[in-house]
Tab-separated table of C-alpha atoms and ligand atoms in Angstrom:
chain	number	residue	atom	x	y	z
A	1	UNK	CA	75.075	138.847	104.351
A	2	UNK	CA	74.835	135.961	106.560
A	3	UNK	CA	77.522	135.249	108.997
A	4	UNK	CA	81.091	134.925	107.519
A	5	UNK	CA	83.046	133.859	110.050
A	6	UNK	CA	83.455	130.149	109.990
A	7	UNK	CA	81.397	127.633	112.387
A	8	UNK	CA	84.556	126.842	114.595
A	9	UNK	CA	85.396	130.413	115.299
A	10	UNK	CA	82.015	131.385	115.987
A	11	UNK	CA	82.502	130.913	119.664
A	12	UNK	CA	85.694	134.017	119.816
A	13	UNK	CA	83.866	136.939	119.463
A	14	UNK	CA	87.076	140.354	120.232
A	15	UNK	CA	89.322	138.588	123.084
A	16	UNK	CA	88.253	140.414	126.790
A	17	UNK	CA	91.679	142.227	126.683
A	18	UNK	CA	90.822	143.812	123.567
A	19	UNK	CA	87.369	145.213	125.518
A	20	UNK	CA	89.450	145.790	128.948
A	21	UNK	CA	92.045	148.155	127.328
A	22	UNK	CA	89.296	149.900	125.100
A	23	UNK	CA	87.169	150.379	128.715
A	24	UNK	CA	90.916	151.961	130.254
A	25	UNK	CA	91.187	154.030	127.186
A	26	UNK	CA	87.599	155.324	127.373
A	27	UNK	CA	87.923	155.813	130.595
A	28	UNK	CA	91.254	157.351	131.409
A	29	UNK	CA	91.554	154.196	134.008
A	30	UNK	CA	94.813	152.327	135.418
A	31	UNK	CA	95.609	148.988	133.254
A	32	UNK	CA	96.024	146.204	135.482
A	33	UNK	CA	94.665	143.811	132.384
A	34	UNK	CA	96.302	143.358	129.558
A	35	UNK	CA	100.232	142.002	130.478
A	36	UNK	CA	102.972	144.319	129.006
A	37	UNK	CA	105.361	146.055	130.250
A	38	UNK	CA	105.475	149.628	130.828
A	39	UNK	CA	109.157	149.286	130.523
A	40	UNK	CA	111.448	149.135	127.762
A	41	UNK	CA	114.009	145.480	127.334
A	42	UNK	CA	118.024	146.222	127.895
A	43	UNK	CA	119.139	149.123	125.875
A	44	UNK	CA	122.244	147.003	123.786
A	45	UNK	CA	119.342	144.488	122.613
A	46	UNK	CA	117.364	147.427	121.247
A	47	UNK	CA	120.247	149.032	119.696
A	48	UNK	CA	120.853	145.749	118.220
A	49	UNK	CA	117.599	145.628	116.121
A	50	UNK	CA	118.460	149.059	115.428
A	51	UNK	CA	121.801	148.417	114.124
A	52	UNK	CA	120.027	145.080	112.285
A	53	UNK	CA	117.825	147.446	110.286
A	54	UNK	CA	120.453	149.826	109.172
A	55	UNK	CA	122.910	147.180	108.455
A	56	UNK	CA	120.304	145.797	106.032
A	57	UNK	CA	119.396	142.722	107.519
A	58	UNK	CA	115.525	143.546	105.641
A	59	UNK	CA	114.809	140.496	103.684
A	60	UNK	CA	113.632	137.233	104.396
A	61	UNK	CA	115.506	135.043	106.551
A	62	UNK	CA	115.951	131.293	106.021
A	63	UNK	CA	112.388	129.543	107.310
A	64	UNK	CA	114.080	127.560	110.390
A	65	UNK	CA	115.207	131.038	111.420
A	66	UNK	CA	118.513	132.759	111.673
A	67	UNK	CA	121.470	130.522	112.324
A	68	UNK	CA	122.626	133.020	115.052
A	69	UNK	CA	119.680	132.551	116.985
A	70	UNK	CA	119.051	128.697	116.721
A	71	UNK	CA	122.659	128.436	118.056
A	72	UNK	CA	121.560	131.146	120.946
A	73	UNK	CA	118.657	129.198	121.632
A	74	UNK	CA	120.978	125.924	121.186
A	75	UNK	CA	123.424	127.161	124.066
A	76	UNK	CA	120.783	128.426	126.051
A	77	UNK	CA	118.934	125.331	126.220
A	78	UNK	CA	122.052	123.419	127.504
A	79	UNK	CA	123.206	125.837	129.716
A	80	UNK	CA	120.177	126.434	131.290
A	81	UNK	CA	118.763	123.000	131.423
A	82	UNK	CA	121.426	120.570	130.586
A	83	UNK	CA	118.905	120.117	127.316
A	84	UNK	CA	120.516	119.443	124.063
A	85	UNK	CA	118.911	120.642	120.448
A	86	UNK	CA	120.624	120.801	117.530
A	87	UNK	CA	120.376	124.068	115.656
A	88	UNK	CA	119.940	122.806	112.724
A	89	UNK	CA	116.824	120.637	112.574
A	90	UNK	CA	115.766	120.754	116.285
A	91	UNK	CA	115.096	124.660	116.603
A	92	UNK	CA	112.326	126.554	114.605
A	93	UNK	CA	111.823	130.324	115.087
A	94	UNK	CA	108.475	131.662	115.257
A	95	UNK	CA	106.374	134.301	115.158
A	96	UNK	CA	105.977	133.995	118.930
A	97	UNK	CA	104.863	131.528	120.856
A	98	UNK	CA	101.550	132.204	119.653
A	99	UNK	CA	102.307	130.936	116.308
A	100	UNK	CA	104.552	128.155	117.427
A	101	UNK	CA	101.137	126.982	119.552
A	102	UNK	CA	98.636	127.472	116.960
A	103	UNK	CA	101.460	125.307	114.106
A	104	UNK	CA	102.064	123.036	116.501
A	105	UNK	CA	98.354	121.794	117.426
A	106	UNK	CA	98.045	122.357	113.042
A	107	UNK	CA	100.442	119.901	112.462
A	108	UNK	CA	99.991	117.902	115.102
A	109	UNK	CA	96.277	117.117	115.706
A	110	UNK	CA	93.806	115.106	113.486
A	111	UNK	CA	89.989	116.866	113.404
A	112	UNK	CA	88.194	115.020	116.282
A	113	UNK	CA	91.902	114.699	118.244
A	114	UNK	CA	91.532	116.017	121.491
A	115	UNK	CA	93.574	118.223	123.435
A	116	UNK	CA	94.039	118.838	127.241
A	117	UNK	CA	94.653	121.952	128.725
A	118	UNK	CA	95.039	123.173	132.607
A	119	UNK	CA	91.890	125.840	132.677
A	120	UNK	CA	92.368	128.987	133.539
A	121	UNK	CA	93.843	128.791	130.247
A	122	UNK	CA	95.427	131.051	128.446
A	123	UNK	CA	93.281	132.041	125.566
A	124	UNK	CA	95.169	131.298	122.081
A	125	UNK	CA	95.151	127.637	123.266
A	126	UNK	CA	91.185	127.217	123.004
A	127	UNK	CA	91.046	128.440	119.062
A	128	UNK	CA	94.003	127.059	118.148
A	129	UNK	CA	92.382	123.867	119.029
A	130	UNK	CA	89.344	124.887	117.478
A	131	UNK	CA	91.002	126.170	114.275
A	132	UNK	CA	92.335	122.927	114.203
A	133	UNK	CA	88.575	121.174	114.502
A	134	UNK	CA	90.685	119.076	117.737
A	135	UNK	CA	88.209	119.174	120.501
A	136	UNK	CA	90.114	121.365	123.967
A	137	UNK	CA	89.479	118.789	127.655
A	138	UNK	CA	89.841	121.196	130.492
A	139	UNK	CA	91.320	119.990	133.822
A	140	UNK	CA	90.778	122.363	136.482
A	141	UNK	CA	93.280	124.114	138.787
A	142	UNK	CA	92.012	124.720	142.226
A	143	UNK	CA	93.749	127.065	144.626
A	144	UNK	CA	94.914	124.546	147.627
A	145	UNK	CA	96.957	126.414	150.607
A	146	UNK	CA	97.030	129.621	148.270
A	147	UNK	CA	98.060	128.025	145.093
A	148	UNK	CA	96.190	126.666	141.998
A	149	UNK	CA	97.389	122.933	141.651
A	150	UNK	CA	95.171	120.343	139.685
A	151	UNK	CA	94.000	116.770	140.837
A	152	UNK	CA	96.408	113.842	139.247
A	153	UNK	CA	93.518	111.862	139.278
A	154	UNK	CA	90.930	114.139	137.111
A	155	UNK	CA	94.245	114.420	135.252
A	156	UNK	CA	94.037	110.915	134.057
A	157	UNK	CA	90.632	110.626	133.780
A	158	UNK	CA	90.545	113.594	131.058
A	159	UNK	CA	92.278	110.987	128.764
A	160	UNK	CA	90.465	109.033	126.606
A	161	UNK	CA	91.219	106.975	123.384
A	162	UNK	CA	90.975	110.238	121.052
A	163	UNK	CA	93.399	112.067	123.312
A	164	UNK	CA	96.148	113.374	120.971
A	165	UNK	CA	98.252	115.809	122.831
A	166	UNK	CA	98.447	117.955	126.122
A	167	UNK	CA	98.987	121.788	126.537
A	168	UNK	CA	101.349	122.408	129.582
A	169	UNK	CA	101.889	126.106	130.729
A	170	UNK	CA	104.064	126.547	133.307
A	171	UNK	CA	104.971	129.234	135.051
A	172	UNK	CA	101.604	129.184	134.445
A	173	UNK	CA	99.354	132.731	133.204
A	174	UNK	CA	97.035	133.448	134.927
A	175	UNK	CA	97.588	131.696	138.091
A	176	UNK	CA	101.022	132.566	138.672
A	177	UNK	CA	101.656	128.787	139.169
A	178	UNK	CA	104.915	126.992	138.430
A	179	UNK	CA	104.238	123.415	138.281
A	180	UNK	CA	106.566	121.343	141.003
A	181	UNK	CA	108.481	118.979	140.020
A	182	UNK	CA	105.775	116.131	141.861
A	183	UNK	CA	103.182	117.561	139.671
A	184	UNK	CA	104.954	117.528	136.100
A	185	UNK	CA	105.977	114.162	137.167
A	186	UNK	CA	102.297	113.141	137.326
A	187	UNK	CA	102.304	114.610	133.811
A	188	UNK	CA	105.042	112.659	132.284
A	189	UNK	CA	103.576	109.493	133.445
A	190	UNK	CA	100.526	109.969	131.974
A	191	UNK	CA	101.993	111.266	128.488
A	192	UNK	CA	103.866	108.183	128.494
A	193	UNK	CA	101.429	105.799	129.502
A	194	UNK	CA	98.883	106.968	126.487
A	195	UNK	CA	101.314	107.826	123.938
A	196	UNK	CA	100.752	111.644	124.232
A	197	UNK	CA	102.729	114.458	122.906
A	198	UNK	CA	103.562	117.565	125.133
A	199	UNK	CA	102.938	120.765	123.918
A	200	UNK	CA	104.965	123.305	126.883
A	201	UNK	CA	104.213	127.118	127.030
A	202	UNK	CA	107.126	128.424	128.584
A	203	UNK	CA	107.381	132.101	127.438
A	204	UNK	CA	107.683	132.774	131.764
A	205	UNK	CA	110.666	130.716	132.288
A	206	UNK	CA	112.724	133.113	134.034
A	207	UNK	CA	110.332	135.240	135.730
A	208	UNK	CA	109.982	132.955	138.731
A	209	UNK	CA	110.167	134.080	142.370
A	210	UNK	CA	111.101	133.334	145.725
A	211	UNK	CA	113.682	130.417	144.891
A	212	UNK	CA	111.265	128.426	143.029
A	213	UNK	CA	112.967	127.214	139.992
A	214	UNK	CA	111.312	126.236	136.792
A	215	UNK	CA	111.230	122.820	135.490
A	216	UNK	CA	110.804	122.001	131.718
A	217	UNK	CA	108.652	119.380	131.194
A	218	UNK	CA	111.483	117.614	128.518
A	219	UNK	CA	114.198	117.368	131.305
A	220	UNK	CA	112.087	114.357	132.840
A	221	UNK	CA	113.095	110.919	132.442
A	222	UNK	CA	111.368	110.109	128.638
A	223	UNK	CA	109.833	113.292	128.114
A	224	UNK	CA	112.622	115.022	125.521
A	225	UNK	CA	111.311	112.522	123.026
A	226	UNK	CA	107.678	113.242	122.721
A	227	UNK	CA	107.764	117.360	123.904
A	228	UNK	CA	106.983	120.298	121.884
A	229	UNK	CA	109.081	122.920	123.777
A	230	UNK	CA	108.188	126.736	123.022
A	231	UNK	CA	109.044	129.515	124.029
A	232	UNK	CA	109.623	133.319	123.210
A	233	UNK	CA	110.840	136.462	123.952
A	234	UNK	CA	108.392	138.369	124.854
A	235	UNK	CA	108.172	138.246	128.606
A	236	UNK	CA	111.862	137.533	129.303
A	237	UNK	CA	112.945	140.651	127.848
A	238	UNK	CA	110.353	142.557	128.275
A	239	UNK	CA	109.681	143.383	124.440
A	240	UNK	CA	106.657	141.713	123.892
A	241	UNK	CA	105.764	143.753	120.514
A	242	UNK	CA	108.791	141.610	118.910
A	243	UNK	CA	106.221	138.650	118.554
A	244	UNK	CA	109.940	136.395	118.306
A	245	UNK	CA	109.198	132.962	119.710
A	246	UNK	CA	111.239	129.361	118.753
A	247	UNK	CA	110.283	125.653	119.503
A	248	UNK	CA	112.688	123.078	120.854
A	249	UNK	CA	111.919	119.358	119.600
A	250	UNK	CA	112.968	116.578	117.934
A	251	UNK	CA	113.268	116.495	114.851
A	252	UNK	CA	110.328	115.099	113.411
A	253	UNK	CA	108.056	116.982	114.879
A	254	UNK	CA	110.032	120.126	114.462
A	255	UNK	CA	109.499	118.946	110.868
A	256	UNK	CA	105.921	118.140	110.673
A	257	UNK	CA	105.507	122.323	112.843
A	258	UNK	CA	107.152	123.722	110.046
A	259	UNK	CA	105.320	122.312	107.409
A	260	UNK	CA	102.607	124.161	108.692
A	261	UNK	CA	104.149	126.970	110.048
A	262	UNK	CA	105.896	127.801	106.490
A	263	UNK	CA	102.542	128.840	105.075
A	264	UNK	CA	101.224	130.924	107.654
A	265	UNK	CA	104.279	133.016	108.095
A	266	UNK	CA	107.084	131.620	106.369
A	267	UNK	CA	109.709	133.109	108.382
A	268	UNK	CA	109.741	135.503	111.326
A	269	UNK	CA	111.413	139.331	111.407
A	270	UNK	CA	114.436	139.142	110.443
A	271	UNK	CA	115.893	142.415	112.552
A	272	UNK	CA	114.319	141.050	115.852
A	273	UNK	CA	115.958	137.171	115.618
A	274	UNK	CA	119.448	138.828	115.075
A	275	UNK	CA	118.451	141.254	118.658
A	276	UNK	CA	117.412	138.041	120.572
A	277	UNK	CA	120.045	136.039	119.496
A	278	UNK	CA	122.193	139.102	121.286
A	279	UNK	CA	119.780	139.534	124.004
A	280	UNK	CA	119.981	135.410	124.971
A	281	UNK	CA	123.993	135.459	124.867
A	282	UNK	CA	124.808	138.978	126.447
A	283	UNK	CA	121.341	139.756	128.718
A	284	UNK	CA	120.583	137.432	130.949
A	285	UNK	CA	121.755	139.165	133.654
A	286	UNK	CA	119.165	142.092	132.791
A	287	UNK	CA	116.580	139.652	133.090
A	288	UNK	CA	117.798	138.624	136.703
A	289	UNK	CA	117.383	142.269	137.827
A	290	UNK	CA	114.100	142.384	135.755
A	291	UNK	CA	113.036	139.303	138.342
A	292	UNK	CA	114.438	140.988	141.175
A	293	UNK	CA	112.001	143.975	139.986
A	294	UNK	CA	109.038	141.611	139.618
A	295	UNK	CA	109.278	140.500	143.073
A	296	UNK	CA	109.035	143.674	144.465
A	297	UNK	CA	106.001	144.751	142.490
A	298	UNK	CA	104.647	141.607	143.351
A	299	UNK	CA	104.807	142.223	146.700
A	300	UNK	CA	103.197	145.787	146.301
A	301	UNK	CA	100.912	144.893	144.467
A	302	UNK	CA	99.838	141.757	146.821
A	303	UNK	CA	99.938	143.931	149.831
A	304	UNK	CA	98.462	146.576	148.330
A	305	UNK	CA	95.316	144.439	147.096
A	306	UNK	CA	95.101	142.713	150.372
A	307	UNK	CA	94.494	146.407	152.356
A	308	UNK	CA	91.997	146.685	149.713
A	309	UNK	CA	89.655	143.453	151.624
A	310	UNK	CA	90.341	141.336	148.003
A	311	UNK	CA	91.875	137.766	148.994
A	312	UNK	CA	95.205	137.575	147.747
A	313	UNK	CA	96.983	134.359	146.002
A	314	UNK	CA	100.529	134.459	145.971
A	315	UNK	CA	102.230	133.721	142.291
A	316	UNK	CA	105.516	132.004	141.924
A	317	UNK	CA	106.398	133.009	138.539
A	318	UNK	CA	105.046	135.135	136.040
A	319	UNK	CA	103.176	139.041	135.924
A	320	UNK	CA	99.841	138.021	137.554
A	321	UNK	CA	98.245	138.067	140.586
A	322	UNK	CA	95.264	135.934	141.254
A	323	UNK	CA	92.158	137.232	143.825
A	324	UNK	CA	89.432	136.504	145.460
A	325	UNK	CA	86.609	139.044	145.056
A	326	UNK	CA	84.283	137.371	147.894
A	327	UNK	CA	85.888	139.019	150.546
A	328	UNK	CA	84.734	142.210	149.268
A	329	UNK	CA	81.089	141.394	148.671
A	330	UNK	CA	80.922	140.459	144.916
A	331	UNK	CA	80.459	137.209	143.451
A	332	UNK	CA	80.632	137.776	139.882
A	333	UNK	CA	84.398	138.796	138.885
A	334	UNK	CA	83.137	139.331	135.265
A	335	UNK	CA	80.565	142.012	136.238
A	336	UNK	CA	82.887	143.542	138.937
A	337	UNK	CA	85.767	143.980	136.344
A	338	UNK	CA	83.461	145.841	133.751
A	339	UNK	CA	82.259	148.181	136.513
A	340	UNK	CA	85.225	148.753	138.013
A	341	UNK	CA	86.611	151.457	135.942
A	342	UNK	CA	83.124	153.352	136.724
A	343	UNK	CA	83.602	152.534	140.303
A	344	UNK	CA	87.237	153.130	141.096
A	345	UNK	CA	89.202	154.025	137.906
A	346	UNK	CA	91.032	150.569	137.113
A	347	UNK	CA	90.997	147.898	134.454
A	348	UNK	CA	91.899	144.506	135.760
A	349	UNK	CA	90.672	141.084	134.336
A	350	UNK	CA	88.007	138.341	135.415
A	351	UNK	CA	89.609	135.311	135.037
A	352	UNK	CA	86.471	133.636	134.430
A	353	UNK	CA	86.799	133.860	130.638
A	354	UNK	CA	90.017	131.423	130.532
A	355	UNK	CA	87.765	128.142	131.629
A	356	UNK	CA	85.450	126.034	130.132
A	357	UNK	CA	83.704	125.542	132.839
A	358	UNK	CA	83.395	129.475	134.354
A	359	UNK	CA	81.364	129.225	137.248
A	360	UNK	CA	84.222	127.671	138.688
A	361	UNK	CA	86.443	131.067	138.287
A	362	UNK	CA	83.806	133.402	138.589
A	363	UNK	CA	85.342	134.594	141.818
A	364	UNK	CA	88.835	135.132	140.704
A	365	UNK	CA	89.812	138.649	139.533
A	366	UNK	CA	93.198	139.174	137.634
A	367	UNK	CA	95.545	142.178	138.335
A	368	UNK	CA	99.229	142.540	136.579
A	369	UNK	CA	102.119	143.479	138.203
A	370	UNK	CA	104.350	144.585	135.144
A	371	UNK	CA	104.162	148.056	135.724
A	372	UNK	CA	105.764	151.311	137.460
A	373	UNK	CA	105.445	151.493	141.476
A	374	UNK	CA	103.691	154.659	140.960
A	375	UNK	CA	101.426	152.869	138.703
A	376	UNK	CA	100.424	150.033	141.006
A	377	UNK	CA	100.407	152.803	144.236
A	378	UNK	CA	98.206	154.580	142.797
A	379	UNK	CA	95.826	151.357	141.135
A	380	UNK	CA	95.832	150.511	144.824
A	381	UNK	CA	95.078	154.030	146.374
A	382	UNK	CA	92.144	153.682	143.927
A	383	UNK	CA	91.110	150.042	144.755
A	384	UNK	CA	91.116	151.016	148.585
A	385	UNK	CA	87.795	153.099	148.058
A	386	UNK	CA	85.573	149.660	146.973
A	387	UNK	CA	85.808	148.489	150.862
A	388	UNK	CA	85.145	152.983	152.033
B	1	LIG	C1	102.196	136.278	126.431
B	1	LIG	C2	101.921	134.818	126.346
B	1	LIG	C3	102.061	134.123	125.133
B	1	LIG	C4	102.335	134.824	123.835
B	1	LIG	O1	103.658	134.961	123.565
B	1	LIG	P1	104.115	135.720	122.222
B	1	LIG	O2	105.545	135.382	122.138
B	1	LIG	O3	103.838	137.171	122.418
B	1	LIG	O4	103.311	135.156	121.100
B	1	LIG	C5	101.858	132.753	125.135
B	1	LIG	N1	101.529	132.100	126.259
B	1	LIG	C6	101.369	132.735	127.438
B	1	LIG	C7	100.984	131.948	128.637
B	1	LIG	C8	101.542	134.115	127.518
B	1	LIG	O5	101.328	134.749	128.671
């Protein structure tokens, strides 16, 4: 048979965390790849879903989602970020934020639109795009003083006439980034200036560190309007095999999402919307202490790494720690990362494969932090024998 898969897939062949967690598997290595938890999400949320399923919430909820948690959402939104969404017509619950990406750039982009997106991106964006037959515009992020910022100006050059929408990720995977408020300024401008819509990946929200506070892009002047804002809850509660997301917009393009979004899912699980819903109201204090946590493991893992010889970047938000490999002798982060459970016994990922243009992250290895301090201790007890 000649090749099935469609021309504008062609280019995904099994994403690398899919080979990185086989490779730990086979290998009986330390997974510093993929980024789940090894952790379980606050006990009353789970019991929640448990009590959902016995109390025969089993059938299909309404396609916008569960009223209970489009008001959650509603109230968090405001509470949180003096944002206002109406619960009916302004929230949509997805399966994720992976499916609220992939209907969004469906329903919003033409074939031939294109799309920006900061590279190292995270990788649903690029076939979501694709799927879409829209045409993905990296801008590159560059570490400057230790953190990966892009250049305003290459910013606004990356628009052109066919420039439909723009992907914002912030706190950003995999560079641990969370965009200041200068920077998303430089952002809003731009959307405004050439009519574009914003597409924001926030599914990191609260996992910032440090004091750093994130800023959604809608809460600048003119950007509620014309912003897509998703987000899920996933990372926040640390239950990332509930695959529950929900997008914030108006309502027209709420509207035009769920046209699309109603035929590749329909609806999303009904026992897991009624345990968020709880989880938003009665949990956020969890998710405090789950920061608190992060921070910590952070800091392990950053010191840990540094012993080690790699060059360390520090992350403001999210599970990920970016490096610099050079320091140790290697050049290629791609070839170090598939020897490295040979070599030491630990799976980590070469961040590399999230740009369009890799040579310019070939040197960048990532590590996650989400995981037991006996984990990371001994990842780094392992990593220390590259430099012996
Ligand atoms: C984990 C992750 C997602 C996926 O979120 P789901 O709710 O599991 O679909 C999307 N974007 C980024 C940046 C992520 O790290």
């Amino acid at each position: 048979m000649t090749e099935p898969l469609v021309s504008r897939m062609r280019a995904f062949g099994t994403t690398i965390f899919a080979e990185m967690s086989a490779l730990a598997v086979q290998t009986g290595s330390i997974n510093l790849g993929q980024g789940f938890p090894d952790t379980d999400g606050p006990a009353a949320m789970l019991d929640r879903a448990v009590q959902a399923i016995v109390s025969g919430a089993n059938q299909y909820p309404p396609g916008p989602g569960i009223p209970e948690l489009r008001q959650a959402v509603s109230e968090h939104r405001a509470g949180h970020y003096g944002l206002n969404y109406a619960p009916d017509g302004e929230i949509l619950v997805t399966v994720g934020a992976t499916e609220a990406i992939a209907a969004s750039v469906l329903a919003l982009c033409e074939a031939g639109d294109e799309v920006i997106a900061f590279e190292p991106y995270y990788d649903s964006y690029a076939a979501s795009i694709a799927l879409a037959g829209a045409r993905l515009v990296a801008v590159t992020m560059r570490p400057v003083e230790g953190r990966f910022t892009f250049d305003p100006d290459e910013l606004r050059a990356a628009v052109t006439p066919r420039t439909r929408a723009i992907l914002v990720n912030s706190p950003h995977n995999p560079t641990g980034t969370v965009f200041t408020r200068a920077e998303l300024t430089a952002i809003a401008e731009l959307c405004q200036e050439a009519g574009l819509i914003a597409i924001t990946d926030e599914v990191y929200e609260h996992l910032t560190f440090d004091g750093v506070e994130h800023i959604p892009l809608a809460t600048l002047p003119g950007m509620r309007e014309r912003t897509v804002m998703v987000s899920s809850a996933g990372k926040t509660f640390s239950v990332t095999g509930w695959k529950t997301g929900w997008i914030c917009a108006p309502a027209a393009l709420i509207t035009a999402v769920q046209t699309v979004k109603q035929f590749l899912t329909f609806t999303a699980s009904a026992p897991w919307q009624l345990a968020v819903a709880y989880g938003l109201r009665n949990e956020l204090e969890w998710v405090s202490a789950l920061c608190d946590g992060l921070r910590h493991k952070r800091d392990r893992l950053m010191d840990g790494l540094a012993t080690a010889g790699f060059e360390v970047l520090r992350p403001s938000g999210t599970y990920f720690v970016q490096t610099d490999i050079r320091p140790l002798g290697f050049s290629d982060g791609l070839e170090l990362t598939r020897r490295l459970p040979e070599l030491v016994g630990v799976v980590a990922i070469p961040t590399q494969v999230f740009y369009d243009h890799p040579d310019r992250g070939r040197h960048f290895v990532r590590f996650a932090f989400c995981k037991k301090d006996e984990v990371i201790d001994e990842a780094v007890t392992r990593l220390k024998r590259l430099s012996a």
